[in-house]
Coordinates of C-alpha atoms and ligand atoms in Angstrom, one line a residue:
X459 CA 20.7 16.7 52.7
X460 CA 18.2 18.5 50.3
X461 CA 15.7 16.6 48.2
X462 CA 16.7 15.9 44.6
X463 CA 16.0 19.0 42.5
X464 CA 13.2 17.6 40.4
X465 CA 11.2 16.6 43.5
X466 CA 11.6 20.1 45.0
X467 CA 10.5 21.7 41.7
X468 CA 7.5 19.4 41.4
X469 CA 6.4 20.6 44.9
X470 CA 6.4 24.2 43.6
X471 CA 4.1 23.2 40.6
X472 CA 1.6 21.6 43.0
X473 CA -1.9 21.6 41.5
X474 CA -0.8 22.2 37.9
X475 CA -1.5 19.4 35.4
X476 CA 1.6 17.2 34.9
X477 CA 0.4 14.3 32.9
X478 CA -2.8 13.6 31.0
X479 CA -3.5 9.9 30.2
X480 CA -6.6 8.0 29.3
X481 CA -8.5 11.3 29.3
X482 CA -7.6 12.1 32.9
X483 CA -5.5 15.0 34.2
X484 CA -3.0 14.3 37.0
X485 CA -1.4 17.1 38.9
X486 CA 2.2 17.4 40.2
X487 CA 0.7 17.0 43.7
X488 CA -0.8 13.7 42.7
X489 CA 2.4 12.5 41.1
X490 CA 4.3 13.3 44.3
X491 CA 1.8 11.5 46.6
X492 CA 1.4 8.4 44.4
X493 CA 5.1 8.1 43.8
X494 CA 5.7 8.4 47.5
X495 CA 3.2 5.5 48.1
X496 CA 5.0 3.5 45.5
X497 CA 8.4 4.3 47.1
X498 CA 7.0 3.2 50.5
X499 CA 5.8 -0.1 49.0
X500 CA 9.1 -0.8 47.3
X501 CA 11.0 -0.1 50.5
X502 CA 8.7 -2.5 52.3
X503 CA 10.3 -1.7 55.7
X504 CA 13.9 -1.0 54.6
X505 CA 15.2 2.5 54.6
X506 CA 16.9 2.7 51.1
X507 CA 16.8 0.5 48.0
X508 CA 20.5 1.2 47.7
X509 CA 20.5 1.0 43.9
X510 CA 18.5 -2.2 43.5
X511 CA 17.4 -2.5 39.9
X512 CA 13.6 -2.3 39.6
X513 CA 12.3 -2.9 36.1
X514 CA 8.9 -1.9 34.7
X515 CA 7.0 -2.5 31.6
X516 CA 4.3 0.2 31.4
X517 CA 3.0 2.2 28.4
X518 CA 3.4 6.0 28.4
X519 CA 0.9 7.1 31.1
X520 CA 0.6 8.6 34.6
X521 CA 1.4 5.1 36.0
X522 CA 4.7 5.0 34.1
X523 CA 5.8 8.3 35.6
X524 CA 4.6 7.5 39.1
X525 CA 6.5 4.2 39.1
X526 CA 9.7 5.8 37.7
X527 CA 9.5 8.5 40.4
X528 CA 8.7 5.9 43.1
X529 CA 11.7 3.9 42.2
X530 CA 13.9 6.9 42.3
X531 CA 12.5 8.3 45.5
X532 CA 13.2 4.9 47.2
X533 CA 16.8 5.0 46.1
X534 CA 16.5 2.4 43.3
X535 CA 17.7 2.3 39.7
X536 CA 14.9 2.4 37.2
X537 CA 15.1 -0.1 34.3
X538 CA 12.4 0.6 31.8
X539 CA 11.6 -2.4 29.6
X540 CA 10.5 -2.2 25.9
X541 CA 6.9 -2.9 25.2
X542 CA 8.0 -4.4 21.9
X543 CA 10.6 -6.9 23.1
X544 CA 10.2 -10.6 22.6
X545 CA 10.8 -12.8 25.6
X546 CA 14.5 -13.6 24.9
X547 CA 15.2 -9.8 24.7
X548 CA 13.4 -9.1 28.0
X549 CA 15.3 -12.0 29.5
X550 CA 18.6 -10.5 28.5
X551 CA 17.8 -7.2 30.2
X552 CA 16.3 -8.7 33.3
X553 CA 19.3 -11.0 33.9
X554 CA 22.0 -8.6 32.8
X555 CA 20.8 -5.8 35.0
X556 CA 20.1 -8.4 37.9
X557 CA 16.7 -7.0 38.3
X558 CA 15.2 -7.3 41.8
X559 CA 11.5 -6.8 40.9
X560 CA 9.4 -6.1 37.9
X561 CA 6.3 -3.8 37.9
X562 CA 3.6 -3.9 35.2
X563 CA -0.1 -3.0 34.8
X564 CA -2.7 -5.5 36.0
X565 CA -3.6 -6.4 32.3
X566 CA 0.0 -7.4 31.4
X567 CA 0.7 -9.6 34.4
X568 CA -0.5 -12.9 32.7
X569 CA 1.8 -12.3 29.7
X570 CA 4.9 -11.6 31.9
X571 CA 4.2 -14.2 34.6
X572 CA 5.8 -17.3 32.9
X573 CA 9.1 -15.4 32.2
X574 CA 9.2 -13.9 35.7
X575 CA 8.5 -17.3 37.2
X576 CA 11.2 -18.9 35.1
X577 CA 13.7 -16.2 36.1
X578 CA 12.5 -16.2 39.8
X579 CA 11.9 -12.4 39.7
X580 CA 8.9 -11.1 41.7
X581 CA 6.2 -9.5 39.5
X582 CA 4.2 -6.6 41.1
X583 CA 1.1 -4.9 39.7
X584 CA 1.0 -1.1 39.7
X585 CA -2.3 -1.1 41.7
X586 CA -0.8 -3.4 44.3
X587 CA 2.0 -0.8 45.1
X588 CA 0.2 2.5 44.8
X589 CA -1.6 2.9 48.1
X590 CA 0.9 2.4 50.9
X591 CA 1.0 4.8 53.8
X592 CA 4.0 7.2 53.5
X593 CA 7.2 6.5 55.3
X594 CA 10.4 8.5 55.6
X595 CA 12.2 8.3 52.2
X596 CA 16.0 8.1 51.9
X597 CA 18.1 11.2 51.4
X598 CA 19.6 11.0 47.9
X599 CA 22.7 12.4 46.4
X600 CA 22.7 13.5 42.7
X601 CA 25.6 11.1 42.2
X602 CA 23.3 8.1 42.9
X603 CA 22.8 5.9 39.9
X604 CA 19.3 6.4 38.6
X605 CA 18.6 4.6 35.4
X606 CA 19.8 1.8 33.1
X607 CA 18.8 2.0 29.4
X608 CA 19.8 -0.9 27.1
X609 CA 21.4 0.1 23.8
X610 CA 22.6 -1.9 20.9
X611 CA 26.2 -1.5 19.8
X612 CA 29.0 -3.3 18.0
X613 CA 28.8 -6.1 20.5
X614 CA 26.2 -8.8 19.9
X615 CA 24.0 -8.2 23.0
X616 CA 22.6 -4.8 24.1
X617 CA 24.6 -3.1 26.9
X618 CA 23.2 -1.3 29.9
X619 CA 23.9 2.5 29.9
X620 CA 24.0 3.7 33.5
X621 CA 23.1 7.3 34.2
X622 CA 23.2 9.1 37.6
X623 CA 20.6 11.6 38.7
X624 CA 23.3 14.3 38.0
X625 CA 23.7 13.0 34.4
X626 CA 19.9 13.0 33.8
X627 CA 19.6 16.4 35.4
X628 CA 22.3 17.8 33.1
X629 CA 20.7 16.2 30.0
X630 CA 17.4 17.9 30.9
X631 CA 18.7 21.4 31.9
X632 CA 20.8 21.8 28.7
X633 CA 17.6 21.3 26.7
X634 CA 15.4 23.4 29.0
X635 CA 17.8 26.3 28.5
X636 CA 18.4 25.8 24.8
X637 CA 14.8 25.2 23.7
X638 CA 13.2 27.6 26.2
X639 CA 11.0 25.2 28.0
X640 CA 8.3 26.9 30.2
X641 CA 5.6 25.9 32.5
X642 CA 2.9 26.9 30.0
X643 CA 4.3 24.3 27.5
X644 CA 2.2 21.3 26.5
X645 CA 3.6 18.3 24.5
X646 CA 2.2 15.0 23.2
X647 CA 4.2 11.9 24.1
X648 CA 3.9 8.9 21.7
X649 CA 7.6 7.8 21.7
X650 CA 8.7 4.6 23.4
X651 CA 9.7 5.1 27.0
X652 CA 12.8 2.9 27.1
X653 CA 14.9 5.5 25.3
X654 CA 16.3 8.9 26.0
X655 CA 14.2 10.6 23.3
X656 CA 10.9 9.9 25.1
X657 CA 12.3 9.8 28.7
X658 CA 14.5 12.8 28.8
X659 CA 13.7 15.1 25.9
X660 CA 9.9 14.9 26.3
X661 CA 9.0 13.6 29.8
X662 CA 12.0 14.8 31.8
X663 CA 12.1 18.3 30.3
X664 CA 8.4 18.8 30.6
X665 CA 8.2 17.7 34.2
X666 CA 11.3 19.7 35.2
X667 CA 9.6 22.8 33.7
X668 CA 6.1 22.4 35.2
X669 CA 4.7 21.8 31.8
X670 CA 2.0 19.3 30.7
X671 CA 2.6 15.9 28.9
X672 CA -0.3 14.3 27.0
X673 CA 0.4 10.5 26.9
X674 CA -0.5 8.2 24.0
X675 CA 0.1 4.5 24.6
X676 CA 1.6 4.3 21.1
X677 CA 1.9 6.5 17.9
X678 CA -1.7 6.8 17.0
X679 CA -1.3 9.4 14.2
X680 CA -5.0 10.1 13.8
X681 CA -5.6 10.7 17.5
X682 CA -2.5 12.9 17.7
X683 CA -3.5 14.9 14.7
X684 CA -7.0 15.7 16.2
X685 CA -5.4 17.0 19.4
X686 CA -2.9 19.0 17.2
X687 CA -5.8 20.5 15.3
X688 CA -7.4 21.5 18.7
X689 CA -4.2 23.5 19.3
X690 CA -3.5 21.5 22.5
X691 CA 0.3 21.6 22.1
X692 CA 3.1 24.2 22.0
X693 CA 5.9 21.7 21.4
X694 CA 6.3 18.5 19.3
X695 CA 9.2 16.0 19.2
X696 CA 9.5 13.0 16.9
X697 CA 11.8 10.9 14.8
X698 CA 12.1 11.5 11.0
X699 CA 9.8 8.5 10.3
X700 CA 7.0 10.2 12.2
X701 CA 7.3 13.3 10.1
X702 CA 7.4 11.2 6.9
X703 CA 4.2 9.4 8.1
X704 CA 2.5 12.7 9.0
X705 CA 3.4 14.2 5.6
X706 CA 1.7 11.3 3.9
X707 CA -1.4 11.7 6.0
X708 CA -1.6 15.5 5.4
X709 CA -1.1 15.1 1.7
X710 CA -3.9 12.5 1.5
X711 CA -6.3 14.5 3.7
X712 CA -9.1 16.5 2.2
X713 CA -8.6 20.3 2.0
X714 CA -10.5 21.0 5.2
X715 CA -8.7 18.5 7.4
X716 CA -5.3 19.4 5.9
X717 CA -5.9 23.1 6.8
X718 CA -7.0 22.2 10.4
X719 CA -3.9 20.0 11.0
X720 CA -1.5 22.5 9.3
X721 CA -3.0 25.3 11.5
X722 CA -2.5 23.2 14.6
X723 CA 1.2 22.6 13.7
X724 CA 1.7 26.3 12.8
X725 CA 0.4 27.3 16.2
X726 CA 3.3 25.5 18.0
X727 CA 6.3 27.4 19.2
X728 CA 8.8 24.6 18.4
X729 CA 8.9 21.3 16.5
X730 CA 12.0 19.0 16.9
X731 CA 13.4 16.1 14.9
X732 CA 16.1 13.7 16.0
X733 CA 17.4 10.1 16.7
X734 CA 18.2 9.7 13.0
X735 CA 19.1 11.8 10.0
X736 CA 16.3 14.1 8.8
X737 CA 16.5 14.2 5.0
X738 CA 16.6 17.8 3.8
X739 CA 13.6 17.0 1.5
X740 CA 11.5 16.0 4.5
X741 CA 12.5 19.2 6.3
X742 CA 11.4 21.3 3.3
X743 CA 8.2 19.4 2.7
X744 CA 7.2 19.9 6.3
X745 CA 7.8 23.7 6.1
X746 CA 5.8 23.8 2.8
X747 CA 2.9 22.0 4.5
X748 CA 2.8 23.6 7.9
X749 CA 5.0 26.7 7.9
X750 CA 7.1 25.2 10.6
X751 CA 10.9 24.9 10.3
X752 CA 11.9 21.7 12.1
X753 CA 14.8 22.0 14.6
X754 CA 17.1 19.0 14.1
X755 CA 19.4 17.9 16.9
X756 CA 21.8 15.1 17.6
X757 CA 22.1 12.8 20.6
X758 CA 22.8 9.3 21.9
X759 CA 21.7 7.2 24.9
X760 CA 25.2 7.6 26.5
X761 CA 25.3 11.4 26.4
X762 CA 21.7 12.7 26.0
X763 CA 21.5 15.5 23.5
X764 CA 24.9 17.0 22.3
X765 CA 24.4 19.2 19.3
X766 CA 21.3 21.2 18.2
X767 CA 20.1 23.7 15.7
X768 CA 19.2 27.0 17.5
X769 CA 15.8 28.0 18.9
X770 CA 16.5 31.5 17.5
X771 CA 18.5 31.8 14.3
X772 CA 19.2 29.6 11.3
X773 CA 17.8 26.0 11.4
X774 CA 19.8 24.5 8.5
X775 CA 18.3 21.4 6.7
X776 CA 20.8 18.5 6.7
X777 CA 22.8 19.9 9.7
X778 CA 22.5 19.3 13.4
X779 CA 23.8 22.7 14.5
X780 CA 26.2 23.6 17.4
X781 CA 27.0 22.1 20.8
X782 CA 24.4 22.5 23.5
X783 CA 25.1 24.4 26.7
X784 CA 27.6 22.5 29.0
X785 CA 28.4 20.0 26.2
X786 CA 32.0 20.0 24.7
X787 CA 32.5 18.4 21.3
X788 CA 35.7 17.6 19.4
X789 CA 36.2 15.8 16.1
X790 CA 39.1 13.3 15.8
X791 CA 40.5 11.9 12.6
X792 CA 40.9 8.1 12.0
X793 CA 44.6 8.6 12.8
X794 CA 43.6 10.0 16.3
X795 CA 44.4 13.6 15.4
X796 CA 42.3 16.5 16.6
X797 CA 40.6 18.2 13.7
X798 CA 40.7 22.0 14.0
X799 CA 39.5 23.1 10.6
X800 CA 36.2 23.1 8.9
X801 CA 35.3 20.6 6.1
X802 CA 37.5 17.9 7.6
X803 CA 35.5 14.8 8.8
X804 CA 36.2 13.1 12.1
X805 CA 34.6 11.1 14.9
X806 CA 32.5 13.1 17.3
X807 CA 33.8 12.8 20.9
X808 CA 31.9 14.3 23.8
X809 CA 32.6 15.6 27.3
X810 CA 30.3 17.1 29.9
X811 CA 28.1 16.5 33.0
X812 CA 25.5 14.7 30.9
X813 CA 27.8 11.9 29.8
X814 CA 26.8 8.5 31.4
X815 CA 28.8 6.9 34.1
X816 CA 29.4 3.4 32.9
X817 CA 28.1 0.4 31.0
X818 CA 26.5 -1.8 33.6
X819 CA 29.1 -4.3 34.9
X820 CA 31.3 -3.8 31.9
X821 CA 34.4 -1.9 33.1
X822 CA 36.5 -2.9 30.1
X823 CA 33.9 -1.9 27.5
X824 CA 33.4 1.4 29.4
X825 CA 37.1 2.1 29.5
X826 CA 37.4 1.3 25.7
X827 CA 34.6 3.8 24.9
X828 CA 36.5 6.8 26.3
X829 CA 39.8 8.3 25.2
X830 CA 41.4 10.9 27.5
X831 CA 38.1 11.4 29.2
X832 CA 36.2 12.0 25.9
X833 CA 33.3 9.6 25.0
X834 CA 33.7 8.1 21.5
X835 CA 30.3 8.3 19.8
X836 CA 31.2 6.2 16.7
X837 CA 29.5 8.9 14.6
X838 CA 31.4 10.8 11.9
X839 CA 30.7 14.5 11.4
X840 CA 32.1 17.5 9.7
X841 CA 31.9 21.2 10.6
X842 CA 30.6 23.4 7.8
X843 CA 30.0 27.1 8.1
X844 CA 29.9 26.8 11.9
X845 CA 27.3 23.9 11.9
X846 CA 28.0 20.2 12.4
X847 CA 26.7 17.8 9.8
X848 CA 26.4 14.0 10.6
X849 CA 28.0 11.9 7.9
X850 CA 27.1 8.4 9.3
X851 CA 28.4 5.7 11.6
X852 CA 31.9 4.3 11.8
X853 CA 30.5 0.8 12.0
X854 CA 28.5 -0.7 9.1
X855 CA 27.0 -3.1 11.8
X856 CA 24.8 -0.3 13.3
X857 CA 21.5 0.1 11.7
X858 CA 19.0 3.0 12.4
X859 CA 15.5 2.1 11.6
X860 CA 12.4 4.2 12.6
X861 CA 14.7 5.9 15.1
X862 CA 15.8 2.6 16.7
X863 CA 19.5 1.7 16.9
X864 CA 19.9 -1.9 15.9
X865 CA 22.9 -4.2 15.9
X866 CA 23.4 -6.3 12.8
X867 CA 25.5 -8.7 14.9
X868 CA 22.7 -9.2 17.4
X869 CA 20.2 -10.0 14.7
X870 CA 22.6 -12.3 13.0
X871 CA 23.3 -14.2 16.3
X872 CA 19.5 -14.8 16.7
X873 CA 19.0 -15.8 13.1
X874 CA 21.8 -18.3 13.3
X875 CA 19.7 -20.2 15.9
X876 CA 17.3 -21.1 12.9
X877 CA 18.0 -24.8 12.1
X878 CA 18.2 -24.2 8.3
X879 CA 20.6 -21.2 8.4
X880 CA 24.3 -22.0 8.1
X881 CA 25.5 -18.4 7.6
X882 CA 23.9 -15.0 7.4
X883 CA 24.8 -11.3 7.1
X884 CA 22.4 -8.6 8.2
X885 CA 22.6 -5.2 6.5
X886 CA 20.6 -1.9 6.5
X887 CA 19.1 -0.7 3.3
X888 CA 18.1 2.9 2.6
X889 CA 14.4 3.5 3.0
X890 CA 12.3 6.6 2.5
X891 CA 10.0 5.9 5.5
X892 CA 12.2 4.1 8.0
X893 CA 15.6 5.6 7.2
X894 CA 17.0 2.1 6.9
X895 CA 15.3 -1.3 6.9
X896 CA 16.8 -4.6 8.0
X897 CA 17.7 -7.1 5.2
X898 CA 19.5 -10.4 5.4
X899 CA 21.5 -12.5 3.1
X900 CA 21.4 -16.2 4.1
X901 CA 23.4 -19.4 3.2
X902 CA 21.2 -22.3 4.1
X903 CA 22.3 -25.8 5.3
X904 CA 22.3 -28.5 2.6
X905 CA 20.6 -26.2 0.1
X906 CA 17.4 -25.9 2.2
X907 CA 14.9 -23.3 1.1
X908 CA 13.6 -20.5 3.4
X909 CA 10.8 -18.1 2.5
X910 CA 10.6 -14.6 4.0
X911 CA 7.1 -15.0 5.6
X912 CA 8.1 -18.2 7.4
X913 CA 11.4 -16.5 8.6
X914 CA 9.4 -13.5 9.9
X915 CA 7.0 -15.8 11.8
X916 CA 10.0 -17.7 13.3
X917 CA 11.7 -14.4 14.2
X918 CA 8.6 -12.9 15.9
X919 CA 9.0 -15.1 18.9
X920 CA 12.6 -14.0 19.3
X921 CA 13.0 -10.3 18.4
X922 CA 11.2 -6.9 18.3
X923 CA 9.3 -6.3 15.1
X924 CA 11.6 -3.6 13.9
X925 CA 14.6 -6.0 14.0
X926 CA 12.9 -8.6 11.8
X927 CA 14.4 -8.7 8.3
X928 CA 12.1 -7.2 5.7
X929 CA 14.0 -8.5 2.7
X930 CA 15.8 -11.8 2.2
X931 CA 18.4 -13.0 -0.3
X932 CA 19.5 -16.7 -0.5
X933 CA 23.1 -17.0 -1.6
X934 CA 25.4 -19.9 -2.2
X935 CA 28.1 -18.1 -0.4
X936 CA 28.5 -14.6 1.2
X937 CA 30.8 -12.2 -0.6
X938 CA 34.2 -11.8 1.0
X939 CA 37.3 -9.7 0.7
X940 CA 40.8 -11.1 0.1
X941 CA 41.2 -11.7 3.9
X942 CA 38.0 -13.9 3.8
X943 CA 36.0 -11.3 5.7
X944 CA 32.3 -10.9 4.7
X945 CA 31.9 -7.5 2.9
X946 CA 28.7 -5.9 3.9
X947 CA 28.7 -3.1 1.2
X948 CA 28.9 -5.8 -1.4
X949 CA 25.8 -7.5 0.2
X950 CA 23.9 -4.2 0.3
X951 CA 24.6 -3.9 -3.5
X952 CA 23.0 -7.3 -4.1
X953 CA 19.6 -6.0 -2.9
X954 CA 18.0 -3.8 -5.6
Ligands
LIG470 C1 7.6 -1.2 12.1 N1 7.4 -1.6 10.9 C2 8.6 -1.5 10.2 C3 9.5 -1.0 11.2 N2 8.8 -0.7 12.4 N3 9.0 -1.8 9.0 C4 10.3 -1.6 8.7 N4 11.2 -1.1 9.5 C5 10.8 -0.7 10.8 N5 11.7 -0.2 11.6 C6 6.2 -2.2 10.3 C7 5.5 -3.1 11.2 O1 6.0 -4.4 11.1 C8 4.1 -2.9 10.7 O2 3.9 -3.7 9.5 C9 4.0 -1.5 10.3 O3 5.3 -1.1 10.0 C10 3.4 -0.6 11.4 O4 4.1 -0.9 12.6 P1 4.0 0.0 13.9 O5 4.9 -0.5 14.9 O6 2.5 0.2 14.2 O7 4.5 1.4 13.4 P2 4.3 2.7 14.1 O8 3.6 2.6 15.3 O9 3.8 3.7 13.0 O10 5.8 3.0 14.5 C11 6.6 3.9 13.9 C12 7.3 4.8 14.9 C13 8.1 3.9 15.9 C14 6.3 5.6 15.7 C15 8.2 5.7 14.1 O11 9.0 3.1 15.1 C16 8.8 4.7 16.9 O12 8.2 5.0 17.9 N6 10.1 5.0 16.7 C17 10.8 5.9 17.6 C18 11.9 5.1 18.3 C19 12.7 6.1 19.3 O13 12.1 6.8 20.1 N7 13.9 6.1 19.1 C20 14.8 6.9 19.9 C21 16.0 6.1 20.3 P3 2.6 -4.4 9.2 O14 1.6 -3.3 9.0 O15 2.9 -5.2 7.9 O16 2.3 -5.3 10.3 S1 17.4 7.1 19.9 C22 17.6 8.0 21.3 O17 16.9 8.0 22.2 C23 18.7 9.0 21.1 C24 19.2 9.5 22.4 C25 18.2 10.2 20.2 O18 19.0 10.8 19.6 O19 17.0 10.4 20.3
LIG471 P1 20.8 5.5 20.4 O1 22.0 4.7 20.6 O2 19.6 4.7 20.1 O3 20.7 6.5 21.4 O4 21.0 6.3 19.0 C1 22.0 7.3 18.9 C2 22.5 7.4 17.5 O5 21.4 7.9 16.7 C3 23.6 8.3 17.3 O6 24.8 7.7 17.6 C4 23.5 8.7 15.8 O7 24.0 7.6 15.0 C5 22.0 8.7 15.6 N1 21.4 10.0 15.6 C6 20.8 10.7 16.6 N2 20.4 11.9 16.1 C7 20.7 12.0 14.8 C8 20.6 13.0 13.8 N3 20.0 14.1 14.0 N4 21.2 12.7 12.6 C9 21.8 11.5 12.4 N5 21.9 10.6 13.3 C10 21.4 10.8 14.5

């Protein structure tokens, strides 16, 4: 049986630089040899990991990629963990995915050790597994399950989205074709690597193409801008919040710096925005500052990218464009009828080889998320003059903040563990920087008082920082409709 296509391609790129991290260049050859050593360590005498789940908590770096490839080459399922998760969130992923082992850099072991000990999951350091002698690696089929990413939804706890190698390959190749990826491309990577945006759109596409990825452990705007000014990059991908933050920095910079940064951006062949709606005003400000017309696209963890403005042709502010190659889209009305005309809104449903295989160990939820083989995205859109425009989510309980998808129900469930909270309702409020920010209305027990700073401190132990409410309203009772159901739009209106 042949090797997986991405390994074969990496061999052909040999000495070219694949990844730059901490100031060091790492070639495709080196990625192949280190990932082979990691695979041998993980196999530890067995011939195939047979889809064991191996989790890893590693910032964007050469080590991240070598571990991801090592797990894949040994036949395992990669479960990347979020660097921003609090312990209870990590515990949910580790237990739900029935993780077999966890890999982390040497300097994170002490922080993870108590949790791993409590859950009886072995913890390995990257160094410990990177120097094993090579052994024969298993032959893998593209239908093998490759990755589980956790995504929040309309259930209280995040679900594991399972993608096969064939799914990931399809998610990559559609973008390589549509956005014209080439081996001479070079791209900065500052997005989190537990989501499709960073993993597939940046890392996956670049390494598939023989291009170079410059890793930043986090979004360090000043460091990124200096590299941009040096004209290091041909491509750039970010969420709208990143463009909003960069606009502020460019506007505040002195004339000389602003010109250097703007020149660096103008030099690129493509800049992409996605993960959340890009306001038309931000699109236009970016063009005014840099001359670049951002390409906006639409995607989801379960399907990769589905709709995109074109590389050549009109990039329309406020619209996400047309279906990508090999992706089929339909809009369906609330009544379940197929929409065949323009200007009629409906739910986006998707088919194609990039669509995930299942929610991990949730056959009922998986089945309910498809209708006649089409995946139901829960996003509403309308077709206008040949381009799709996203209108919002079907569920008020999904919040998008800084590009992260958050479940209001999950945050509520956590806040209800607070001893003074009797009832609460979490909502998203519009925000110029973050798209939406998390806010909470609370009814306390016995008229107790809660202050926002104390609530934030309490929540820090229990949830990622972007889920922590940024505004708080204390109410005697939550607004309800005639059926007694809490009405979230009424709560949103109560916040000014
Ligand atoms: C952080 N802060 C926030 C939020 N996040 N405040 C309100 N809402 C938030 N969401 C606060 C912090 O508490 C802190 O406050 C200050 O902002 C700076 O925080 P920091 O974490 O340093 O911010 P940053 O590093 O500038 O992060 C912004 C970011 C990040 C780079 C935009 O949020 C990010 O990487 N987002 C991308 C997520 C992503 O990749 N999503 C893709 C999933 P203080 O200063 O008071 O402490 S979606 C996907 O994959 C699909 C398939 C798709 O379509 O792409
Ligand atoms: P996630 O579940 O984190 O993968 O987030 C996917 C969701 O992000 C989609 O279902 C949309 O609601 C939203 N999204 C992604 N791209 C866009 C976009 N360009 N405009 C509006 N919403 C978007």
